[in-house]
Every structure is written in structure tokens, then in C-alpha cells.
Short mmCIF file of N, CA and C in Angstrom, two decimals:
data_model
loop_
_atom_site.label_atom_id
_atom_site.label_comp_id
_atom_site.label_asym_id
_atom_site.label_seq_id
_atom_site.Cartn_x
_atom_site.Cartn_y
_atom_site.Cartn_z
N PRO A 1 74.53 125.49 58.51
CA PRO A 1 74.03 124.01 59.37
C PRO A 1 74.52 123.51 60.31
N ILE A 2 74.06 123.21 61.32
CA ILE A 2 73.88 122.73 62.52
C ILE A 2 73.46 121.01 62.60
N ARG A 3 75.11 120.96 63.26
CA ARG A 3 74.38 118.68 63.27
C ARG A 3 74.34 118.83 64.54
N VAL A 4 73.55 117.89 64.92
CA VAL A 4 73.17 117.32 66.52
C VAL A 4 73.71 116.23 66.31
N GLU A 5 75.01 115.35 67.45
CA GLU A 5 74.78 114.05 67.30
C GLU A 5 74.95 113.77 68.96
N GLU A 6 74.35 112.06 68.78
CA GLU A 6 74.26 111.78 70.32
C GLU A 6 75.56 111.55 71.19
N TYR A 7 75.36 112.38 72.44
CA TYR A 7 76.63 112.00 73.38
C TYR A 7 76.75 111.09 74.07
N LYS A 8 78.28 109.76 73.52
CA LYS A 8 77.97 109.16 74.47
C LYS A 8 78.74 108.61 75.60
N ARG A 9 78.53 108.54 76.67
CA ARG A 9 79.71 108.57 77.96
C ARG A 9 81.06 107.95 77.69
N PRO A 10 81.84 107.80 78.19
CA PRO A 10 83.13 106.89 77.90
C PRO A 10 82.27 106.25 78.78
N GLY A 11 83.18 104.22 78.77
CA GLY A 11 82.67 103.73 79.23
C GLY A 11 84.52 102.87 80.55
N PHE A 12 85.72 103.63 80.08
CA PHE A 12 86.22 103.28 81.15
C PHE A 12 87.57 104.39 80.82
N GLU A 13 88.47 104.57 81.98
CA GLU A 13 89.66 105.44 81.82
C GLU A 13 90.80 104.61 82.45
N VAL A 14 92.07 105.19 81.67
CA VAL A 14 93.07 104.61 81.62
C VAL A 14 93.88 105.88 82.78
N ILE A 15 94.05 104.63 83.53
CA ILE A 15 95.22 105.58 85.17
C ILE A 15 96.61 104.96 85.12
N LEU A 16 97.70 106.40 84.92
CA LEU A 16 98.86 106.53 84.54
C LEU A 16 99.15 105.93 87.19
N ASP A 17 100.22 105.21 86.99
CA ASP A 17 100.41 105.09 88.27
C ASP A 17 101.36 106.33 89.01
N THR A 18 101.62 106.89 90.14
CA THR A 18 102.13 107.87 90.23
C THR A 18 103.68 107.46 90.07
N LEU A 19 104.77 108.29 89.52
CA LEU A 19 106.18 107.53 89.77
C LEU A 19 106.62 108.17 91.10
N SER A 20 107.12 107.41 92.07
CA SER A 20 108.31 108.05 93.13
C SER A 20 109.20 107.52 93.43
N ASP A 21 110.17 106.54 92.48
CA ASP A 21 111.41 106.42 92.90
C ASP A 21 112.42 107.94 91.89
N GLN A 22 113.21 107.66 92.79
CA GLN A 22 114.92 107.92 92.96
C GLN A 22 115.18 108.05 91.27
N LEU A 23 114.39 108.65 90.15
CA LEU A 23 114.99 108.78 88.55
C LEU A 23 115.65 109.32 87.92
N ALA A 24 116.59 109.24 87.30
CA ALA A 24 118.34 110.28 87.21
C ALA A 24 118.19 110.05 85.49
N LEU A 25 118.60 111.14 84.39
CA LEU A 25 118.78 111.16 83.50
C LEU A 25 119.56 109.61 82.99
N ASN A 26 119.13 109.16 81.74
CA ASN A 26 120.05 108.04 81.40
C ASN A 26 120.55 107.02 82.14
N GLN A 27 118.72 107.00 82.84
CA GLN A 27 118.00 105.48 83.17
C GLN A 27 116.93 104.94 82.29
N ASN A 28 116.69 103.43 82.57
CA ASN A 28 115.32 102.90 82.31
C ASN A 28 114.35 103.50 83.45
N ALA A 29 113.45 104.03 82.67
CA ALA A 29 112.28 104.60 83.12
C ALA A 29 110.80 104.11 83.42
N PRO A 30 110.73 103.37 84.45
CA PRO A 30 109.56 102.51 84.44
C PRO A 30 108.44 103.49 84.31
N PHE A 31 107.24 103.08 83.92
CA PHE A 31 105.82 103.61 83.85
C PHE A 31 105.10 102.19 83.98
N SER A 32 103.94 102.46 84.79
CA SER A 32 102.53 101.76 84.74
C SER A 32 101.67 102.22 84.88
N GLY A 33 100.28 101.48 84.86
CA GLY A 33 98.57 102.14 85.26
C GLY A 33 98.14 100.96 85.12
N LYS A 34 96.74 101.13 85.14
CA LYS A 34 95.80 99.98 84.82
C LYS A 34 94.72 100.56 83.73
N VAL A 35 93.68 100.29 83.20
CA VAL A 35 92.53 100.14 82.36
C VAL A 35 91.69 99.47 82.88
N GLN A 36 90.25 100.49 83.58
CA GLN A 36 89.05 100.21 84.28
C GLN A 36 87.70 100.65 83.59
N SER A 37 87.06 100.19 83.90
CA SER A 37 85.83 100.84 83.62
C SER A 37 84.93 101.38 84.88
N PHE A 38 84.43 102.51 85.06
CA PHE A 38 83.70 103.22 85.53
C PHE A 38 83.49 102.92 86.88
N ASN A 39 82.81 101.27 87.03
CA ASN A 39 82.14 101.09 88.19
C ASN A 39 83.63 100.05 88.81
N GLY A 40 84.74 100.13 88.48
CA GLY A 40 85.66 99.78 89.06
C GLY A 40 85.78 98.16 88.59
N LEU A 41 85.18 97.65 87.57
CA LEU A 41 86.20 96.14 86.99
C LEU A 41 87.85 96.88 86.31
N ALA A 42 88.17 95.54 85.74
CA ALA A 42 89.64 95.81 85.69
C ALA A 42 89.01 95.52 84.03
N LEU A 43 89.67 96.20 82.47
CA LEU A 43 89.46 95.43 81.68
C LEU A 43 91.18 94.54 81.11
N SER A 44 91.10 93.59 81.05
CA SER A 44 91.45 92.79 80.34
C SER A 44 91.53 92.47 78.81
N ASP A 45 93.07 92.35 78.70
CA ASP A 45 93.02 92.47 76.99
C ASP A 45 93.01 93.53 76.30
N VAL A 46 93.19 94.70 76.92
CA VAL A 46 93.32 95.83 76.01
C VAL A 46 94.20 96.53 75.43
N GLY A 47 94.27 96.80 73.47
CA GLY A 47 95.38 97.22 73.48
C GLY A 47 95.74 98.88 73.68
N LEU A 48 96.75 98.44 73.65
CA LEU A 48 97.29 100.03 74.24
C LEU A 48 98.06 100.68 73.11
N VAL A 49 98.88 101.88 73.12
CA VAL A 49 99.53 102.14 72.49
C VAL A 49 100.19 103.82 72.90
N TYR A 50 101.19 103.66 73.06
CA TYR A 50 101.72 104.38 73.94
C TYR A 50 103.32 105.22 73.25
N ARG A 51 103.12 106.48 73.43
CA ARG A 51 104.56 107.47 72.73
C ARG A 51 105.16 108.38 74.26
N ILE A 52 105.85 108.37 73.93
CA ILE A 52 106.99 109.17 74.81
C ILE A 52 107.84 110.33 74.26
N TYR A 53 107.34 111.45 74.89
CA TYR A 53 108.26 113.21 74.21
C TYR A 53 109.00 113.48 75.17
N ARG A 54 109.87 114.17 74.35
CA ARG A 54 111.48 114.68 75.28
C ARG A 54 110.81 116.38 75.25
N GLU A 55 110.56 117.18 76.69
CA GLU A 55 110.98 118.24 76.31
C GLU A 55 111.89 118.61 77.00
N GLU A 56 113.20 119.70 76.31
CA GLU A 56 114.26 120.14 77.52
C GLU A 56 113.86 121.88 77.89
N ILE A 57 113.68 121.54 79.46
CA ILE A 57 113.52 123.65 79.61
C ILE A 57 114.50 124.11 80.83
N THR A 58 115.11 124.46 80.37
CA THR A 58 116.64 125.45 80.57
C THR A 58 116.22 127.00 80.99
N PRO A 59 116.12 127.00 82.50
CA PRO A 59 115.94 128.28 83.24
C PRO A 59 116.70 129.43 82.66
N TYR A 60 116.18 130.74 82.52
CA TYR A 60 116.35 132.26 82.25
C TYR A 60 116.11 133.04 82.76
N TYR A 61 117.29 133.59 83.21
CA TYR A 61 117.39 134.60 84.77
C TYR A 61 117.55 135.93 84.23
N PRO A 62 116.86 136.56 82.90
CA PRO A 62 117.07 137.93 83.20
C PRO A 62 117.17 138.92 83.76
N CYS A 63 116.43 138.96 85.04
CA CYS A 63 116.55 140.05 85.84
C CYS A 63 117.57 139.62 87.37
N GLY A 64 118.14 138.12 87.39
CA GLY A 64 118.75 138.19 87.92
C GLY A 64 118.02 137.31 89.53
N TRP A 65 116.92 137.49 89.60
CA TRP A 65 116.03 137.18 90.40
C TRP A 65 115.42 135.96 90.05
N ARG A 66 114.44 136.36 88.97
CA ARG A 66 113.76 135.32 88.69
C ARG A 66 113.74 134.74 87.67
N TYR A 67 112.72 133.96 87.45
CA TYR A 67 113.27 132.19 86.45
C TYR A 67 112.40 132.31 85.44
N PHE A 68 112.53 132.50 84.44
CA PHE A 68 111.55 131.79 83.18
C PHE A 68 111.96 130.84 82.41
N PRO A 69 111.46 129.50 81.84
CA PRO A 69 111.77 128.40 81.61
C PRO A 69 111.72 128.92 79.77
N ILE A 70 112.68 128.27 78.82
CA ILE A 70 112.53 128.39 77.75
C ILE A 70 112.09 127.22 77.53
N PRO A 71 111.78 126.79 76.81
CA PRO A 71 111.06 125.25 76.68
C PRO A 71 111.43 125.64 75.24
N VAL A 72 112.59 123.74 74.52
CA VAL A 72 112.00 123.44 73.37
C VAL A 72 110.96 122.79 73.02
N GLU A 73 111.40 122.31 71.63
CA GLU A 73 110.27 121.80 70.67
C GLU A 73 109.82 120.18 71.51
N LYS A 74 109.13 119.64 71.30
CA LYS A 74 108.74 118.27 71.73
C LYS A 74 109.77 117.22 71.14
N VAL A 75 110.19 116.49 71.24
CA VAL A 75 110.93 115.41 70.17
C VAL A 75 110.11 113.90 70.99
N GLU A 76 109.43 113.28 70.01
CA GLU A 76 109.15 111.99 70.42
C GLU A 76 109.99 111.00 70.74
N ILE A 77 110.32 110.54 71.57
CA ILE A 77 112.30 109.59 72.06
C ILE A 77 111.44 108.13 71.79
N ALA A 78 110.38 107.60 72.43
CA ALA A 78 109.89 105.93 72.07
C ALA A 78 108.28 106.18 71.62
N ASN A 79 108.15 105.17 71.27
CA ASN A 79 106.46 104.60 71.51
C ASN A 79 106.38 103.01 71.45
N GLY A 80 105.03 102.08 71.60
CA GLY A 80 105.56 100.95 71.67
C GLY A 80 104.00 100.59 71.26
N ARG A 81 103.67 99.43 71.60
CA ARG A 81 102.14 99.07 71.77
C ARG A 81 102.43 97.74 72.84
N LEU A 82 101.13 97.71 73.61
CA LEU A 82 100.93 97.05 75.16
C LEU A 82 99.35 96.38 75.41
N LYS A 83 98.92 95.42 75.88
CA LYS A 83 98.43 94.87 76.27
C LYS A 83 98.04 94.83 78.24
N THR A 84 96.93 94.74 78.38
CA THR A 84 96.76 94.75 79.40
C THR A 84 96.10 93.57 79.72
N ASP A 85 97.07 92.92 81.02
CA ASP A 85 96.81 91.34 81.39
C ASP A 85 95.01 91.45 82.18
N VAL A 86 95.18 90.11 82.80
CA VAL A 86 94.18 89.84 83.85
C VAL A 86 93.18 91.09 84.72
N ASN A 87 94.17 91.51 85.25
CA ASN A 87 93.68 92.56 86.17
C ASN A 87 93.72 94.19 85.55
N GLY A 88 93.29 93.77 84.67
CA GLY A 88 93.76 95.61 83.98
C GLY A 88 94.91 96.14 83.42
N ALA A 89 96.29 96.02 84.29
CA ALA A 89 97.37 96.53 84.64
C ALA A 89 98.42 96.30 83.32
N PHE A 90 99.38 97.51 83.09
CA PHE A 90 100.15 97.58 81.96
C PHE A 90 101.85 98.38 82.44
N LYS A 91 102.49 97.24 82.34
CA LYS A 91 103.75 97.88 82.68
C LYS A 91 104.67 98.41 81.58
N SER A 92 105.68 98.91 81.95
CA SER A 92 106.87 99.53 80.29
C SER A 92 107.55 100.31 80.66
N SER A 93 108.66 100.38 79.95
CA SER A 93 110.00 101.14 80.87
C SER A 93 110.36 102.23 79.58
N PHE A 94 111.12 103.09 79.25
CA PHE A 94 111.93 103.86 78.49
C PHE A 94 112.98 104.31 78.78
N LEU A 95 113.64 104.66 78.17
CA LEU A 95 115.29 104.68 78.05
C LEU A 95 115.24 106.76 78.28
N ALA A 96 114.77 107.58 79.12
CA ALA A 96 115.08 108.69 79.52
C ALA A 96 116.71 109.39 79.26
N LYS A 97 116.96 109.56 78.46
CA LYS A 97 118.66 109.61 78.39
C LYS A 97 118.05 111.41 77.41
N SER A 98 118.81 111.83 77.78
CA SER A 98 119.88 113.58 77.53
C SER A 98 120.19 113.38 76.32
N PRO A 99 119.77 114.18 75.44
CA PRO A 99 120.33 114.81 74.06
C PRO A 99 121.34 114.68 73.94
N VAL A 100 122.24 115.41 74.84
CA VAL A 100 123.34 115.81 74.43
C VAL A 100 124.47 115.08 76.61
N LYS A 101 125.68 115.10 75.97
CA LYS A 101 126.78 114.23 76.63
C LYS A 101 126.86 115.28 78.26
N THR A 102 126.84 116.40 77.78
CA THR A 102 127.33 117.13 78.81
C THR A 102 126.08 118.08 78.96
N ILE A 103 125.82 118.29 80.34
CA ILE A 103 124.73 119.07 80.42
C ILE A 103 125.33 120.67 80.36
N GLN A 104 125.12 121.72 80.17
CA GLN A 104 125.95 122.87 80.45
C GLN A 104 125.38 123.49 81.66
N ASN A 105 123.92 123.91 82.05
CA ASN A 105 123.40 124.82 82.92
C ASN A 105 123.17 123.09 83.67
N PRO A 106 123.28 123.40 85.22
CA PRO A 106 123.37 122.51 85.64
C PRO A 106 121.62 122.12 86.41
N PHE A 107 120.83 123.35 86.07
CA PHE A 107 119.41 123.22 86.30
C PHE A 107 118.69 123.45 85.46
N THR A 108 119.07 122.81 84.25
CA THR A 108 117.77 122.32 82.93
C THR A 108 117.38 120.69 83.23
N GLN A 109 116.57 121.21 83.16
CA GLN A 109 115.23 120.11 83.62
C GLN A 109 114.91 119.24 81.78
N PHE A 110 114.75 117.75 82.49
CA PHE A 110 113.73 117.10 81.05
C PHE A 110 112.50 116.96 81.09
N VAL A 111 111.08 117.29 80.30
CA VAL A 111 110.19 116.66 80.93
C VAL A 111 109.59 115.81 79.67
N PHE A 112 109.40 114.27 80.01
CA PHE A 112 108.92 113.20 79.56
C PHE A 112 107.71 113.27 79.89
N THR A 113 106.59 113.26 78.22
CA THR A 113 105.48 112.97 78.52
C THR A 113 105.04 111.69 78.39
N ILE A 114 104.29 111.14 79.01
CA ILE A 114 103.78 109.89 78.73
C ILE A 114 102.41 109.91 78.41
N GLU A 115 102.24 109.13 76.93
CA GLU A 115 100.95 109.27 76.53
C GLU A 115 100.03 107.51 76.22
N VAL A 116 99.14 107.56 76.88
CA VAL A 116 98.61 106.19 76.19
C VAL A 116 97.10 105.96 76.10
N ASP A 117 97.70 105.46 74.85
CA ASP A 117 96.20 104.76 74.71
C ASP A 117 95.48 103.63 74.22
N ALA A 118 94.27 103.99 74.66
CA ALA A 118 93.21 102.59 75.32
C ALA A 118 92.42 102.18 74.19
N THR A 119 91.67 101.18 73.28
CA THR A 119 91.57 100.80 72.35
C THR A 119 90.84 99.17 73.44
N ASP A 120 88.88 99.61 73.41
CA ASP A 120 88.66 97.99 73.95
C ASP A 120 88.23 97.50 72.46
N LYS A 121 87.72 96.27 73.40
CA LYS A 121 87.01 95.52 71.70
C LYS A 121 85.22 96.33 71.36
N ASN A 122 85.22 97.46 71.99
CA ASN A 122 84.20 97.95 71.14
C ASN A 122 84.13 99.49 70.53
N ASN A 123 86.21 99.54 69.90
CA ASN A 123 86.81 100.24 69.51
C ASN A 123 86.56 101.54 69.91
N GLU A 124 85.77 102.03 71.52
CA GLU A 124 85.93 102.90 72.41
C GLU A 124 87.25 102.88 72.38
N THR A 125 88.48 104.40 72.04
CA THR A 125 89.29 104.84 72.70
C THR A 125 89.53 105.85 74.36
N GLN A 126 90.06 105.32 74.89
CA GLN A 126 90.38 106.72 76.04
C GLN A 126 92.38 106.92 76.40
N SER A 127 92.26 108.00 76.61
CA SER A 127 93.95 108.16 76.65
C SER A 127 94.24 108.73 78.11
N GLY A 128 95.05 108.61 78.94
CA GLY A 128 96.19 109.46 79.60
C GLY A 128 97.21 109.24 79.52
N SER A 129 97.48 110.62 80.70
CA SER A 129 99.09 110.89 80.44
C SER A 129 99.53 111.24 81.81
N GLN A 130 100.89 111.67 81.42
CA GLN A 130 101.56 112.00 82.73
C GLN A 130 103.12 112.72 82.42
N LYS A 131 103.11 113.30 83.26
CA LYS A 131 104.71 113.87 83.06
C LYS A 131 105.57 113.38 84.03
N LEU A 132 106.94 113.60 83.70
CA LEU A 132 108.50 112.76 84.55
C LEU A 132 109.25 114.06 84.28
N SER A 133 109.60 114.54 85.16
CA SER A 133 110.74 115.76 85.49
C SER A 133 111.93 114.94 85.68
N LEU A 134 112.90 115.00 85.09
CA LEU A 134 114.46 114.74 85.40
C LEU A 134 115.12 115.39 85.11
N SER A 135 116.22 115.47 86.05
CA SER A 135 117.57 116.54 85.90
C SER A 135 118.82 115.29 86.15
N GLU A 136 119.66 115.88 86.29
CA GLU A 136 121.04 115.26 86.38
C GLU A 136 120.57 115.26 88.16
N LYS A 137 120.34 115.65 89.05
CA LYS A 137 120.04 115.50 90.33
C LYS A 137 118.94 114.47 90.62
N PRO A 138 119.04 113.10 91.04
CA PRO A 138 117.90 112.83 90.92
C PRO A 138 117.07 113.18 91.68
N ILE A 139 117.74 114.09 93.55
CA ILE A 139 116.82 114.29 94.16
C ILE A 139 116.46 115.88 95.18
N ARG A 140 115.72 116.30 95.12
CA ARG A 140 116.15 117.62 96.13
C ARG A 140 115.84 117.52 97.61
N THR A 141 116.94 117.81 98.35
CA THR A 141 116.56 117.98 99.95
C THR A 141 116.01 119.12 100.37
N THR A 142 115.27 119.50 101.63
CA THR A 142 114.94 121.08 101.89
C THR A 142 114.87 120.33 103.84
N SER A 143 115.25 121.15 104.42
CA SER A 143 115.27 121.15 105.64
C SER A 143 114.70 122.22 106.24
N ASP A 144 114.24 122.04 107.67
CA ASP A 144 113.89 123.54 108.64
C ASP A 144 115.09 123.57 109.66
N VAL A 145 116.31 124.12 108.99
CA VAL A 145 117.05 124.11 110.01
C VAL A 145 117.10 125.58 110.03
N LYS A 146 117.18 126.46 111.77
CA LYS A 146 117.41 127.38 112.23
C LYS A 146 118.80 128.15 112.18
N GLN A 147 118.76 129.55 111.84
CA GLN A 147 120.10 130.14 111.99
C GLN A 147 120.46 129.66 113.66
N TYR A 148 119.55 129.83 114.86
CA TYR A 148 120.16 129.81 116.25
C TYR A 148 119.11 128.83 116.21
N TYR A 149 120.00 128.15 117.59
CA TYR A 149 119.58 127.38 118.93
C TYR A 149 119.02 127.64 119.78
N GLN A 150 118.59 128.26 121.04
CA GLN A 150 118.96 128.75 121.98
C GLN A 150 118.80 127.42 123.14
N ASN A 151 118.32 125.99 122.76
CA ASN A 151 119.01 125.19 124.11
C ASN A 151 119.49 123.98 123.39
N ASN A 152 119.84 122.73 123.63
CA ASN A 152 119.94 121.71 123.44
C ASN A 152 118.93 121.05 123.15
N ASN A 153 118.07 121.62 123.06
CA ASN A 153 116.78 120.35 122.72
C ASN A 153 116.27 121.08 121.47
N PHE A 154 116.55 120.80 120.27
CA PHE A 154 115.73 121.11 118.84
C PHE A 154 115.59 120.02 117.92
N SER A 155 114.91 119.76 116.97
CA SER A 155 114.79 119.05 116.22
C SER A 155 115.12 119.27 114.79
N VAL A 156 115.62 118.57 113.92
CA VAL A 156 115.38 119.40 112.52
C VAL A 156 114.51 118.18 111.36
N GLN A 157 113.98 119.00 110.91
CA GLN A 157 112.89 117.60 109.67
C GLN A 157 113.66 118.26 108.52
N TYR A 158 113.90 116.69 107.37
CA TYR A 158 114.13 117.04 106.54
C TYR A 158 113.36 116.47 105.60
N GLN A 159 113.51 116.29 104.08
CA GLN A 159 112.22 115.51 103.41
C GLN A 159 113.33 115.79 101.90
N SER A 160 112.46 114.44 101.42
CA SER A 160 113.62 114.79 99.91
C SER A 160 112.45 114.17 98.76
N LYS A 161 113.12 114.95 97.68
CA LYS A 161 111.85 114.97 96.52
C LYS A 161 112.54 114.35 95.51
N ASN A 162 111.74 113.81 94.34
CA ASN A 162 112.38 113.79 92.81
C ASN A 162 111.99 114.83 92.35
N ALA A 163 112.41 114.70 91.28
CA ALA A 163 111.68 116.70 90.25
C ALA A 163 110.60 116.48 90.09
N ASN A 164 110.22 115.15 90.32
CA ASN A 164 108.59 115.54 89.78
C ASN A 164 108.03 115.83 91.05
N GLU A 165 108.31 116.48 92.28
CA GLU A 165 107.69 116.79 93.80
C GLU A 165 106.79 115.73 94.37
N ASN A 166 107.02 114.51 94.50
CA ASN A 166 107.01 113.57 95.21
C ASN A 166 107.64 112.90 96.06
N LYS A 167 107.32 112.69 97.31
CA LYS A 167 108.57 112.24 98.42
C LYS A 167 109.04 111.37 97.98
N VAL A 168 110.61 111.17 98.61
CA VAL A 168 111.43 109.62 98.26
C VAL A 168 111.64 109.70 99.40
N PRO A 169 111.90 108.09 100.44
CA PRO A 169 111.88 107.90 101.19
C PRO A 169 114.20 108.06 101.27
N THR A 170 114.51 108.60 101.79
CA THR A 170 115.84 108.82 101.85
C THR A 170 116.58 108.53 103.09
N ILE A 171 118.31 108.02 103.93
CA ILE A 171 118.68 108.00 104.86
C ILE A 171 119.13 109.25 104.67
N PHE A 172 119.19 109.83 105.69
CA PHE A 172 120.05 111.61 106.52
C PHE A 172 121.18 111.08 107.49
N ALA A 173 122.05 111.42 107.28
CA ALA A 173 123.34 111.68 108.50
C ALA A 173 123.25 112.87 108.98
N LEU A 174 122.97 113.30 109.91
CA LEU A 174 123.55 115.08 110.24
C LEU A 174 124.18 114.98 111.16
N LYS A 175 125.41 115.66 111.56
CA LYS A 175 126.25 116.01 112.30
C LYS A 175 126.09 117.60 112.64
N ILE A 176 126.59 117.79 113.50
CA ILE A 176 126.38 119.16 114.44
C ILE A 176 127.88 119.10 114.56
N TYR A 177 128.68 120.24 114.69
CA TYR A 177 129.64 120.68 115.21
C TYR A 177 129.27 122.36 116.06
N SER A 178 130.16 121.88 117.11
CA SER A 178 130.26 122.93 118.21
C SER A 178 131.19 124.45 117.25
N LEU A 179 130.67 125.82 117.47
CA LEU A 179 131.61 126.25 116.97
C LEU A 179 132.36 126.91 118.43
N GLU A 180 133.90 126.84 117.35
CA GLU A 180 134.86 127.80 118.18
C GLU A 180 134.63 128.93 118.63
N LYS A 181 134.78 129.02 120.26
CA LYS A 181 134.83 130.66 121.03
C LYS A 181 136.14 131.69 120.44
N PRO A 182 135.56 132.78 119.86
CA PRO A 182 137.08 133.78 119.16
C PRO A 182 137.47 134.07 120.72
N GLN A 183 139.07 134.33 120.40
CA GLN A 183 139.41 134.62 121.95
C GLN A 183 139.23 135.92 122.03
N GLN A 184 139.22 136.90 120.72
CA GLN A 184 139.08 138.89 120.83
C GLN A 184 137.75 139.17 119.69
N TYR A 185 136.77 139.68 120.85
CA TYR A 185 135.75 139.73 119.81
C TYR A 185 135.65 141.15 118.93
N PHE A 186 136.09 141.94 119.31
CA PHE A 186 136.41 143.12 118.57
C PHE A 186 138.02 142.88 117.71
N ARG A 187 137.96 143.56 116.93
CA ARG A 187 139.07 143.98 116.00
C ARG A 187 140.20 145.25 116.32
N LYS A 188 141.62 144.79 116.75
CA LYS A 188 143.05 145.94 117.15
C LYS A 188 142.40 147.17 116.31
N ARG A 189 142.74 147.97 117.05
CA ARG A 189 142.77 148.91 117.23
C ARG A 189 143.64 149.41 116.34
N MET A 190 143.75 150.41 115.14
CA MET A 190 144.60 150.58 114.44
C MET A 190 145.47 151.37 115.04
#
């Protein structure tokens, strides 16, 4: 038997805000978002149910240079209910705690999945989700420092990102030291 049902277009969407803070494990991690209809109007007083899952990913190096993540099963660590305000916005936080006191591998990451279900007054339910990766190190820094510079005019670009690869404003202190010239360039003969 074939059943044909009427397609109903969704009336609204759940949008979670981008997390751009310097977050670390065992701290409160805020999350926020908004519920709005597709024509841009905010929906107020909408009931929300959220769930937070934690997944541990430990890198494994079988060949010495390639990394294969080994995920561990998802564990629900928090849940709750919220309501949107008059602007259709909501916000809350959860404790992003690691399951162990000391992490054996310094490259271990914990992926926290935030799932939000919104149900409006017409009993239509829409969902939104977002992933938050955290490790013991809140930011990663990269630079374009070259091995050699020919003259005194040089520039260095620094960039810091959180574990979600979002840029994080950071103040850097750069110290440049002159190398000492060696007295003798070759080894003494034997």
C-alpha cells in the first residue's frame, strides 16, 4: 500500500549563535540562539527543550603521521526546558566537564553536541543543533614566521582560533633575538 501525505512547509527555524569565546573544559559553556519564522519575524514565548551530549575523541596514530580519531559513545550530560523572550531569543549554559580528572593524551578533544527542539503554539516542532569542540587548551595559535629574513623589513601574521576553528581575538607579545655569530665556522680537524 502506498500512502500519499500532504507536504507541510516549515513555518519557522531554530538558529543557534556561533560560539566564539575562549572556552575550556570544566567551565560553564554558554549557548544562545533565536527562533524566527522564515519571513524574519521573531517568535516569542515558544517552548524549547535542549539536550547536551558529550563525545570523547582521542587521536590514534597507527602509521606515525596519519591521525584517525577514535570516538567513544555519546553520553547525555545535561537537558532542560527554556522559553524564548519577546525577541525570539534564548540563552542558557552548561558545565562542559570532562569525565576524568586528568586526560592521558593532550590531544584528546571532547565534542559537545547541543540539540534544541522548539514547539510553537500550533504544535509544529523544529530542531537546531551545534557542535562545540573543547580540549584542555582553549586556543590554538598559528603564524607565518619564515625560517630566514633577508632584511630588517618583515612582518609576521599571527592568528588564534578556539577548538571550533573560530577566530578569537588575542594579544600577542613578539620578542626577536639576534643570533650570536660563531667564532669558528668549521670543526677542528682531528
